[in-house]
Amino acid sequence: MAPTRPFSCLKSIVGILALLAPTYADKAAVSDIPAAVEQVSTDPGLFEFEKLQLTDHVLDKLSKYQLNELPAISFASPPQKLAERQSNPSSPKCKTYPGDPEWPSEAAWRLFNILLEDRLIKSVPEASLCYPEWGQYSPAACQALTTQWNNSTLRIENPTSIRSIIFQGMTCMPPNYTAAFLGRSVSCTIGGFPEYSINVTNVAQIQMAVNIARELNLRLVIKNTGHDFGAKSTGGGALNVWTHYLKDAQYYAEYKTDDYTGPAFKLGAGIQVLDANRLAKERGVTMIGGEGITVGLVGGYIQGGGHSPLTSIYGLAADHVLSIQVVTADGHFVTADSKTNSDLFWALRGGGAGTFGIVTSITVKAFPKLKVTTMRYNVTTNANFTHDKFWEMQRAYVDDFEKYADLGYYSYYRIRHVGTEIFHDMTSMVAPNTTEVEFRKTMGPLFNKWAELGVPYTPIIKEYDNYSDAWYEAFPQEVWTWAMRQASRFFPRDVISDPTKRKTVMDTIRGVFDEGSHILQFNIRNPPGTDAIDNAVNPAWRKVLMFAIMFVTWNVTDSPEFVNQFSRNLTYEWNPRWRALTPGSGTYMSESDYIEPNWQESFHGSKYPKLLAIKKRWDPQGVFYATNAVGSEEWQLTGDLIMGHLPSQNGRLCRK
Ligand SMILES: Cc1cc2nc3c(=O)[nH]c(=O)nc-3n(C[C@H](O)[C@H](O)[C@H](O)COP(=O)(O)OP(=O)(O)OC[C@H]3O[C@@H](n4cnc5c(N)ncnc54)[C@H](O)[C@@H]3O)c2cc1C
Ligand SMILES: *[C@@H]1O[C@H](CO)[C@@H](O)[C@H](O)[C@H]1NC(C)=O
Ligand SMILES: *[C@@H]1O[C@H](CO)[C@@H](O)[C@H](O)[C@H]1NC(C)=O
Ligand SMILES: *[C@@H]1O[C@H](CO)[C@@H](O)[C@H](O)[C@H]1NC(C)=O
Ligand SMILES: *[C@@H]1O[C@H](CO)[C@@H](O)[C@H](O)[C@H]1NC(C)=O
Ligand SMILES: *[C@@H]1O[C@H](CO)[C@@H](O)[C@H](O)[C@H]1NC(C)=O
Ligand SMILES: *[C@@H]1O[C@H](CO)[C@@H](O)[C@H](O)[C@H]1NC(C)=O
Ligand SMILES: *[C@@H]1O[C@H](CO)[C@@H](O)[C@H](O)[C@H]1NC(C)=O
Ligand SMILES: *[C@@H]1O[C@H](CO)[C@@H](O)[C@H](O)[C@H]1NC(C)=O
Ligand SMILES: *[C@@H]1O[C@H](CO)[C@@H](O)[C@H](O)[C@H]1NC(C)=O
Ligand SMILES: *[C@@H]1O[C@H](CO)[C@@H](O)[C@H](O)[C@H]1NC(C)=O
């Protein structure tokens, strides 16, 4: 009675449930079932949590309960069955949605929860404690959440909270943030949040989640930290695999492969940038991580490419991956490295997360301890230091972008409107492997120009004997700004190094700023040799000298007309001007426009066809979906449009 249609699966679940019902309260009997995991002792390279797997052997053991026929446990159907299912005209067009007859019953979810060792969590939107109808109303807790709504450290601890809640549909905000522009009454509904999350602690649970989602045609979401700017870690009516607590880490003083001998770390899926830098410091080495302190290293960051304050000397994080453990769409747990499943290994290094599988750990190279010098300053325009002088200051800086990046320097800075003034903060310039004396010597000519211009700034320049401490002081925790939209572009070296083109670029950036956008920029390069690394990193990354982001922010009281126009200008008016100056370039998928036109080309360039072929090979049924991820063009979001033009995650996911 192997299930071929979701409906017959349900019948079998209900049958098995009836069989088990008498033993529900009996811990001893139920505890037989979590023996659905087994210790695999043959591979010393796995974390303990990775040794708890569903295997064919486990399925045999469970046959006496008939549990091996449950969708949670069975692996993907054999190829001929798959072909049958795909060619069946009555195959559902949309993922099963709550309320559909095929949606698992409460009893089925209870059974899944037993199999999942009590790790299943029914979603309760975080801000629901501001709304009496959710039964946990607390004005004091609501007040506290309202003031901490931009605090990622707090919100990461919630299974479904995400940064880009705007694309979730903003259906449950602290009441003070319920935006006037939505034209909707203040209320709290689940909207684009997943229905259920699994707070996973082992590989078997992840395999079960994938199997349940695949066999019951449910939308599957993976949330790590929820930082994603494109809301890829949420989805209406979905089952969510929450990886945050997979925090294991292992250091290898000498890790050997055919191409590498040296220090390395194996990192669990939940490791964040701050964890990685702490671990590296403890071992007296350096790891490549982003500037954002609470970003997840192994999830969206590395799989999307991952730029770092060390990128100008070492390249991207995805360039230094040695091995990956991953649960694939058929429910199997596999190794991907240069020898085993090498196509998957290629795609998982820069091709985007949430697309090819659920990664449980990544082994990355570690680098020697590095001396680092950093510089921070703020500049605000005033009656004497005018906007024109400010932009002269910017031009003088960008004039030598090649010099700085070729020395291995990186900078990350913002230019924002504060009333009618410009506020510019050099969040940090980072000069790896550089002493303060060397740094001051390099920057001397620029400092002299700035003195002539009367730039009102007091830089803090500091040398550190290790990257971890430098990074920690250089990059204060950023806030989760939600009333915001962004778009971005890579400016390649040949555009920035040509004085005429550079002038046009600077005029165009200023133009966009003057029309209301804020600007965020990086001076960064990919060092020589990285373009020869055979992974899925966007080829446009290899030519970049400046990565620029434009972003608009608004107030909740702003009118719908204003916010809509702001959002449209970003995509249809302003970013096209940057594109026009950078033909053939692209942008970074993880820091891009949610509705990036022609995203396949922008995010992947010439590598798109190969990525799509790998996606089809490893996930023929479309178990994994993320907005603007490889293969997502076959799907559409059918929820309400936000601001009249942005798809929300707040509805059914259907095949086009
Ligand atoms: C404040 C801030 C600072 C940032 N700084 C940097 C930076 O310095 N450099 C840089 O390159 N980027 C930076 N980013 C962008 C960041 O890399 C992306 O937002 C990235 O997607 C975050 O990944 P996550 O796993 O933490 O987040 P999530 O939102 O939880 O996940 C992001 C995506 O990865 C998928 N995913 C998560 N875990 C897994 C897994 N184990 N297996 C498969 N798929 C998975 C999710 O489904 C989703 O599609 C920053 C973002 C923010 C908000
Ligand atoms: C909401 O805003 C009002 C008016 O500004 C303020 O008095 C109240 O404290 C705010 N509520 C919360 C929960 O922050
Ligand atoms: C958001 O973050 C900033 C900076 O940390 C902080 O000053 C502010 O109080 C926070 N809260 C709100 C509601 O903006
Ligand atoms: C953010 O939240 C964490 C965890 O609740 C807390 O420790 C920290 O103090 C908060 N940060 C700010 C700036 O309020
Ligand atoms: C998730 O699991 C971790 C580890 O067991 C636990 O500490 C945490 O409280 C859980 N969180 C939720 C919301 O269940
Ligand atoms: C820049 O201004 C911010 C406030 O926006 C402040 O927190 C920071 O310390 C300032 N940095 C420097 C280097 O002066
Ligand atoms: C501008 O310059 C004048 C003359 O030097 C000075 O008196 C004034 O304080 C300056 N204003 C600001 C805002 O720096
Ligand atoms: C650091 O600089 C020294 C010389 O100053 C050089 O030999 C070494 O290769 C550099 N290291 C890196 C990682 O660039
Ligand atoms: C890291 O650098 C700081 C500043 O130079 C120094 O105080 C600290 O002792 C260093 N720590 C390690 C572990 O090297
Ligand atoms: C939002 O409000 C602040 C303070 O009232 C104001 O300075 C800012 O210009 C407003 N922003 C927009 C985009 O309207
Ligand atoms: C949008 O762009 C148009 C044309 O450049 C401009 O007139 C309008 O003021 C802009 N509106 C907003 C809200 O940015």
Short mmCIF file of C-alpha atoms in Angstrom, two decimals, residues 245-562:
data_model
loop_
_atom_site.label_atom_id
_atom_site.label_comp_id
_atom_site.label_asym_id
_atom_site.label_seq_id
_atom_site.Cartn_x
_atom_site.Cartn_y
_atom_site.Cartn_z
CA TYR A 245 20.49 25.13 17.24
CA LEU A 246 22.85 23.00 15.13
CA LYS A 247 25.82 24.70 16.75
CA ASP A 248 28.44 21.93 16.72
CA ALA A 249 31.93 22.85 15.64
CA GLN A 250 35.14 20.88 15.21
CA TYR A 251 38.67 22.16 14.61
CA TYR A 252 41.23 20.20 12.58
CA ALA A 253 44.80 21.44 12.97
CA GLU A 254 45.64 19.53 9.82
CA TYR A 255 42.87 18.63 7.42
CA LYS A 256 43.94 16.79 4.29
CA THR A 257 42.39 16.54 0.86
CA ASP A 258 44.04 16.06 -2.52
CA ASP A 259 44.38 19.82 -2.92
CA TYR A 260 44.66 21.07 0.64
CA THR A 261 46.59 20.37 3.79
CA GLY A 262 46.07 22.81 6.60
CA PRO A 263 43.81 23.99 9.37
CA ALA A 264 40.07 23.70 8.93
CA PHE A 265 36.79 23.92 10.82
CA LYS A 266 33.74 21.77 10.40
CA LEU A 267 30.77 23.98 11.31
CA GLY A 268 27.17 23.02 12.06
CA ALA A 269 24.34 24.71 10.14
CA GLY A 270 23.46 27.00 13.05
CA ILE A 271 26.92 28.58 13.45
CA GLN A 272 26.80 32.38 13.15
CA VAL A 273 29.55 34.82 12.20
CA LEU A 274 30.16 35.72 15.83
CA ASP A 275 30.56 32.02 16.74
CA ALA A 276 33.00 31.49 13.87
CA ASN A 277 35.19 34.42 14.85
CA ARG A 278 35.22 33.33 18.48
CA LEU A 279 36.23 29.79 17.49
CA ALA A 280 38.97 31.09 15.21
CA LYS A 281 40.34 33.32 17.92
CA GLU A 282 40.42 30.42 20.41
CA ARG A 283 42.57 28.45 17.96
CA GLY A 284 44.79 31.35 16.95
CA VAL A 285 43.62 31.28 13.32
CA THR A 286 41.35 33.33 11.03
CA MET A 287 38.06 32.36 9.41
CA ILE A 288 36.31 34.07 6.53
CA GLY A 289 32.98 35.47 7.68
CA GLY A 290 30.79 38.45 6.86
CA GLU A 291 30.70 41.74 8.68
CA GLY A 292 27.16 41.21 10.06
CA ILE A 293 27.63 39.66 13.48
CA THR A 294 24.47 37.55 13.80
CA VAL A 295 24.34 36.34 10.16
CA GLY A 296 24.37 32.55 9.80
CA LEU A 297 27.67 31.40 8.28
CA VAL A 298 26.69 28.01 6.89
CA GLY A 299 23.16 28.84 5.64
CA GLY A 300 22.52 31.71 3.26
CA TYR A 301 25.94 33.29 3.65
CA ILE A 302 28.39 30.67 2.33
CA GLN A 303 25.90 29.04 -0.04
CA GLY A 304 25.17 32.44 -1.61
CA GLY A 305 28.89 33.30 -2.02
CA GLY A 306 29.67 35.20 1.17
CA HIS A 307 31.73 38.39 1.08
CA SER A 308 33.92 39.36 3.98
CA PRO A 309 36.21 42.11 5.23
CA LEU A 310 38.91 39.60 4.18
CA THR A 311 37.61 39.09 0.64
CA SER A 312 40.09 41.47 -0.99
CA ILE A 313 42.93 39.20 0.18
CA TYR A 314 41.27 35.76 0.30
CA GLY A 315 38.21 35.82 -1.94
CA LEU A 316 34.70 34.78 -1.02
CA ALA A 317 33.71 32.36 1.74
CA ALA A 318 32.41 29.88 -0.85
CA ASP A 319 35.91 29.73 -2.37
CA HIS A 320 37.30 27.93 0.68
CA VAL A 321 34.83 25.16 1.32
CA LEU A 322 36.29 21.65 1.58
CA SER A 323 33.26 19.46 2.19
CA ILE A 324 29.52 19.69 2.75
CA GLN A 325 26.98 17.37 4.42
CA VAL A 326 23.50 17.72 3.02
CA VAL A 327 20.02 16.19 3.11
CA THR A 328 18.78 16.10 -0.47
CA ALA A 329 15.24 16.27 -1.87
CA ASP A 330 14.93 12.46 -1.96
CA GLY A 331 15.54 12.39 1.82
CA HIS A 332 19.03 10.91 1.70
CA PHE A 333 21.94 12.30 3.67
CA VAL A 334 25.03 12.70 1.49
CA THR A 335 28.51 14.13 1.39
CA ALA A 336 29.31 16.64 -1.31
CA ASP A 337 32.96 17.36 -2.02
CA SER A 338 35.32 17.52 -4.97
CA LYS A 339 35.11 13.73 -5.43
CA THR A 340 31.66 12.74 -4.20
CA ASN A 341 28.55 14.33 -5.68
CA SER A 342 30.80 16.98 -7.13
CA ASP A 343 28.01 18.65 -9.12
CA LEU A 344 26.09 19.29 -5.90
CA PHE A 345 29.31 20.49 -4.26
CA TRP A 346 29.80 22.93 -7.14
CA ALA A 347 26.26 24.31 -6.89
CA LEU A 348 26.25 24.67 -3.09
CA ARG A 349 29.27 26.97 -3.28
CA GLY A 350 27.68 30.17 -4.53
CA GLY A 351 24.58 28.91 -6.33
CA GLY A 352 22.27 29.96 -3.50
CA ALA A 353 20.81 28.41 -0.36
CA GLY A 354 17.39 26.84 0.13
CA THR A 355 17.61 25.36 -3.38
CA PHE A 356 19.62 22.13 -3.60
CA GLY A 357 19.23 20.59 -0.16
CA ILE A 358 19.43 21.22 3.56
CA VAL A 359 23.04 21.58 4.57
CA THR A 360 23.85 20.24 8.02
CA SER A 361 27.54 21.16 8.13
CA ILE A 362 30.30 22.68 6.04
CA THR A 363 34.05 22.18 6.42
CA VAL A 364 35.99 25.34 5.60
CA LYS A 365 39.66 26.27 5.49
CA ALA A 366 41.10 28.35 8.30
CA PHE A 367 43.87 30.86 7.68
CA PRO A 368 46.82 32.05 9.77
CA LYS A 369 46.31 34.68 12.43
CA LEU A 370 46.45 38.13 10.83
CA LYS A 371 47.41 41.56 11.98
CA VAL A 372 44.68 44.03 10.97
CA THR A 373 44.30 47.80 10.95
CA THR A 374 40.85 49.36 10.85
CA MET A 375 39.54 52.89 10.39
CA ARG A 376 36.14 54.33 11.32
CA TYR A 377 34.77 57.85 11.05
CA ASN A 378 31.55 59.81 10.65
CA VAL A 379 30.96 62.89 8.51
CA THR A 380 27.90 65.14 8.55
CA THR A 381 27.44 68.00 6.12
CA ASN A 382 26.82 71.49 7.44
CA ALA A 383 26.67 75.10 6.25
CA ASN A 384 30.41 75.07 5.54
CA PHE A 385 30.90 71.47 4.48
CA THR A 386 28.25 71.44 1.80
CA HIS A 387 26.77 68.59 -0.22
CA ASP A 388 29.07 69.53 -3.11
CA LYS A 389 32.12 69.31 -0.88
CA PHE A 390 30.89 66.01 0.48
CA TRP A 391 30.67 64.52 -3.02
CA GLU A 392 34.15 65.87 -3.81
CA MET A 393 35.34 64.00 -0.75
CA GLN A 394 33.70 60.83 -2.12
CA ARG A 395 35.25 61.25 -5.55
CA ALA A 396 38.72 61.68 -4.06
CA TYR A 397 38.23 58.42 -2.20
CA VAL A 398 36.85 56.38 -5.11
CA ASP A 399 39.69 57.70 -7.35
CA ASP A 400 42.03 55.30 -5.56
CA PHE A 401 39.73 52.31 -5.11
CA GLU A 402 42.06 50.17 -7.19
CA LYS A 403 45.03 50.96 -4.99
CA TYR A 404 43.20 50.13 -1.75
CA ALA A 405 41.58 46.92 -2.96
CA ASP A 406 44.80 45.70 -4.56
CA LEU A 407 46.52 46.09 -1.18
CA GLY A 408 43.80 43.77 0.17
CA TYR A 409 41.76 46.50 1.87
CA TYR A 410 37.97 46.42 2.18
CA SER A 411 35.59 49.16 3.15
CA TYR A 412 31.93 49.25 4.04
CA TYR A 413 30.21 52.61 4.38
CA ARG A 414 26.86 54.32 4.17
CA ILE A 415 25.64 57.69 2.91
CA ARG A 416 22.26 58.62 4.36
CA HIS A 417 19.80 61.49 4.47
CA VAL A 418 19.25 62.98 7.90
CA GLY A 419 16.82 65.82 7.37
CA THR A 420 18.48 67.96 4.70
CA GLU A 421 22.00 66.94 5.69
CA ILE A 422 24.09 63.98 4.57
CA PHE A 423 25.30 61.60 7.27
CA HIS A 424 28.16 59.39 6.12
CA ASP A 425 29.55 56.65 8.32
CA MET A 426 32.59 54.65 7.38
CA THR A 427 31.36 51.66 9.35
CA SER A 428 34.82 50.33 8.80
CA MET A 429 37.71 50.22 6.47
CA VAL A 430 39.66 47.02 7.12
CA ALA A 431 43.29 46.61 6.10
CA PRO A 432 44.30 42.98 6.71
CA ASN A 433 47.96 42.05 7.17
CA THR A 434 48.73 45.76 7.53
CA THR A 435 50.24 47.74 10.40
CA GLU A 436 48.90 51.12 11.44
CA VAL A 437 52.10 52.75 10.16
CA GLU A 438 51.71 51.13 6.73
CA PHE A 439 48.04 52.03 6.63
CA ARG A 440 48.64 55.70 7.43
CA LYS A 441 51.32 55.82 4.77
CA THR A 442 48.94 54.43 2.13
CA MET A 443 46.11 56.75 3.13
CA GLY A 444 48.33 59.85 3.56
CA PRO A 445 47.60 61.40 0.14
CA LEU A 446 43.84 61.01 0.63
CA PHE A 447 43.97 62.43 4.15
CA ASN A 448 45.81 65.46 2.72
CA LYS A 449 43.13 66.00 0.06
CA TRP A 450 40.43 65.72 2.67
CA ALA A 451 42.23 68.24 4.89
CA GLU A 452 42.24 70.71 1.97
CA LEU A 453 38.52 70.12 1.50
CA GLY A 454 37.89 70.75 5.18
CA VAL A 455 36.25 67.39 5.78
CA PRO A 456 34.87 67.46 9.34
CA TYR A 457 35.91 64.03 10.62
CA THR A 458 37.86 62.45 13.44
CA PRO A 459 38.97 59.01 12.33
CA ILE A 460 39.62 56.20 14.77
CA ILE A 461 42.50 54.14 13.39
CA LYS A 462 43.55 51.07 15.31
CA GLU A 463 45.89 48.12 14.82
CA TYR A 464 44.98 44.66 16.16
CA ASP A 465 47.08 41.53 16.29
CA ASN A 466 44.15 39.32 15.25
CA TYR A 467 41.19 39.62 12.90
CA SER A 468 38.54 38.46 15.40
CA ASP A 469 39.00 41.38 17.77
CA ALA A 470 39.34 43.85 14.91
CA TRP A 471 36.10 42.60 13.36
CA TYR A 472 34.26 42.70 16.66
CA GLU A 473 35.09 46.36 17.27
CA ALA A 474 34.78 47.41 13.66
CA PHE A 475 31.27 46.13 13.03
CA PRO A 476 28.70 46.91 15.69
CA GLN A 477 25.56 44.84 15.51
CA GLU A 478 23.28 46.11 12.79
CA VAL A 479 19.56 46.59 13.30
CA TRP A 480 16.84 44.72 11.49
CA THR A 481 15.29 47.64 9.64
CA TRP A 482 12.04 46.35 8.17
CA ALA A 483 10.43 49.46 6.55
CA MET A 484 12.92 49.30 3.73
CA ARG A 485 13.55 48.24 0.14
CA GLN A 486 16.89 47.86 -1.60
CA ALA A 487 18.53 47.22 -4.98
CA SER A 488 22.20 46.82 -5.87
CA ARG A 489 24.85 46.47 -8.55
CA PHE A 490 28.45 45.36 -8.99
CA PHE A 491 30.67 48.07 -10.52
CA PRO A 492 33.56 46.29 -12.22
CA ARG A 493 37.16 47.40 -12.16
CA ASP A 494 37.22 48.57 -15.79
CA VAL A 495 34.39 51.01 -15.09
CA ILE A 496 35.88 52.42 -11.88
CA SER A 497 39.44 52.68 -13.16
CA ASP A 498 38.41 54.69 -16.25
CA PRO A 499 38.28 58.38 -15.17
CA THR A 500 35.44 59.29 -17.53
CA LYS A 501 33.30 56.30 -16.62
CA ARG A 502 34.12 56.80 -12.95
CA LYS A 503 32.85 60.37 -13.12
CA THR A 504 29.60 59.20 -14.70
CA VAL A 505 29.24 56.53 -12.01
CA MET A 506 29.70 59.07 -9.23
CA ASP A 507 27.27 61.52 -10.87
CA THR A 508 24.71 58.73 -11.19
CA ILE A 509 25.10 57.57 -7.61
CA ARG A 510 24.70 61.13 -6.42
CA GLY A 511 21.64 61.51 -8.66
CA VAL A 512 19.93 58.54 -7.07
CA PHE A 513 20.84 59.82 -3.62
CA ASP A 514 19.54 63.31 -4.38
CA GLU A 515 16.22 61.82 -5.48
CA GLY A 516 15.73 60.21 -2.08
CA SER A 517 17.63 56.93 -1.83
CA HIS A 518 20.28 56.16 0.77
CA ILE A 519 23.51 54.52 -0.41
CA LEU A 520 25.63 51.69 1.03
CA GLN A 521 28.94 50.83 -0.61
CA PHE A 522 31.79 48.40 -0.47
CA ASN A 523 35.27 48.80 -1.89
CA ILE A 524 36.17 45.17 -2.47
CA ARG A 525 37.89 42.95 -5.00
CA ASN A 526 38.24 39.20 -5.60
CA PRO A 527 42.01 38.61 -5.60
CA PRO A 528 43.93 37.18 -8.57
CA GLY A 529 43.38 33.45 -9.04
CA THR A 530 39.87 33.36 -7.61
CA ASP A 531 38.33 33.57 -11.08
CA ALA A 532 39.85 30.15 -11.79
CA ILE A 533 38.07 28.49 -8.84
CA ASP A 534 35.46 26.13 -10.25
CA ASN A 535 32.38 26.82 -8.16
CA ALA A 536 28.99 28.44 -8.68
CA VAL A 537 29.98 31.95 -7.57
CA ASN A 538 28.56 34.67 -9.83
CA PRO A 539 31.30 35.38 -12.42
CA ALA A 540 30.56 39.10 -12.06
CA TRP A 541 31.93 38.92 -8.51
CA ARG A 542 35.40 38.31 -9.89
CA LYS A 543 35.58 41.68 -11.63
CA VAL A 544 34.08 43.84 -8.90
CA LEU A 545 35.85 46.86 -7.44
CA MET A 546 32.82 48.58 -5.95
CA PHE A 547 29.61 46.95 -4.80
CA ALA A 548 26.86 49.51 -4.28
CA ILE A 549 23.43 49.18 -2.71
CA MET A 550 20.66 51.78 -2.87
CA PHE A 551 17.99 51.60 -0.20
CA VAL A 552 14.89 53.51 0.72
CA THR A 553 13.39 53.65 4.18
CA TRP A 554 10.12 55.19 5.24
CA ASN A 555 8.00 55.92 8.27
CA VAL A 556 4.91 53.92 9.13
CA THR A 557 2.87 57.10 8.85
CA ASP A 558 3.93 57.77 5.27
CA SER A 559 1.18 57.63 2.67
CA PRO A 560 0.67 54.56 0.48
CA GLU A 561 1.25 56.67 -2.64
CA PHE A 562 4.63 57.85 -1.39
#
